[in-house]
């Protein structure tokens, strides 16, 4: 009978792998929470949220693919949005990660109707630029029984 050392190797390498992955997971999770806190306190998105190269996004309101830059700061009459169940998958440790989470609350973007029961699923690609995690791509989709934004592409 042949002995297989793969399970033993896996047991010894798993903790090291988990520790190596945890920095990216922690940093991206904290970035998402901080961006949400800033949005709620300032009724505007942070000006340094996106990559210097911009980002592509599908919005929860539907419509076409949108190009977003740091110059595109959203402003709100009121906003109370919370991220929940954040899961981060490092793609290249310390450089690229994908985050999945739910975003829920209430909002009214300036110039648009309010959304009292905002519930979306978010998938975002984060890249690290200048020591900061920034968004390179996003996809927002409404959760059943919730609503996306009322904004659409013009």
Short mmCIF file of N, CA, C and O in Angstrom, two decimals, residues 7 19-20 30 37 50 85 95 102 106 108 123 131:
data_model
loop_
_atom_site.label_atom_id
_atom_site.label_comp_id
_atom_site.label_asym_id
_atom_site.label_seq_id
_atom_site.Cartn_x
_atom_site.Cartn_y
_atom_site.Cartn_z
N UNK A 7 -2.10 14.83 2.15
CA UNK A 7 -2.89 15.39 3.26
C UNK A 7 -2.01 16.00 4.34
O UNK A 7 -2.33 17.04 4.91
N UNK A 19 -2.75 32.67 6.57
CA UNK A 19 -2.15 33.88 7.11
C UNK A 19 -1.75 34.82 5.97
O UNK A 19 -1.98 36.01 6.02
N UNK A 20 -1.19 34.26 4.89
CA UNK A 20 -0.77 35.08 3.76
C UNK A 20 -1.97 35.76 3.11
O UNK A 20 -1.85 36.86 2.61
N UNK A 30 -12.09 46.24 5.27
CA UNK A 30 -12.06 47.54 5.96
C UNK A 30 -12.29 48.69 4.99
O UNK A 30 -12.94 49.68 5.35
N UNK A 37 -19.07 54.11 5.55
CA UNK A 37 -19.14 55.07 6.66
C UNK A 37 -19.00 56.50 6.13
O UNK A 37 -19.78 57.38 6.49
N UNK A 50 -12.08 55.23 -6.60
CA UNK A 50 -11.85 54.49 -7.84
C UNK A 50 -10.39 54.52 -8.27
O UNK A 50 -9.63 55.42 -7.92
N UNK A 85 -22.30 40.90 5.13
CA UNK A 85 -21.84 39.60 4.64
C UNK A 85 -20.74 39.75 3.60
O UNK A 85 -20.81 39.18 2.51
N UNK A 95 -2.44 42.81 -4.20
CA UNK A 95 -2.54 43.58 -5.43
C UNK A 95 -3.95 43.63 -6.02
O UNK A 95 -4.39 44.68 -6.46
N UNK A 102 -23.59 42.29 0.33
CA UNK A 102 -24.91 42.91 0.17
C UNK A 102 -24.81 44.35 0.65
O UNK A 102 -24.07 44.66 1.58
N UNK A 106 -31.36 52.91 2.80
CA UNK A 106 -32.24 53.86 2.11
C UNK A 106 -31.39 54.99 1.57
O UNK A 106 -30.33 55.30 2.13
N UNK A 108 -31.51 58.76 -1.25
CA UNK A 108 -32.08 59.60 -2.28
C UNK A 108 -30.94 60.38 -2.91
O UNK A 108 -30.45 61.36 -2.35
N UNK A 123 -20.65 42.98 -6.48
CA UNK A 123 -19.40 42.29 -6.80
C UNK A 123 -18.45 43.38 -7.27
O UNK A 123 -18.80 44.15 -8.17
N UNK A 131 -0.64 52.18 -2.25
CA UNK A 131 -0.90 51.71 -0.90
C UNK A 131 -2.35 51.70 -0.48
O UNK A 131 -2.68 51.41 0.66
#
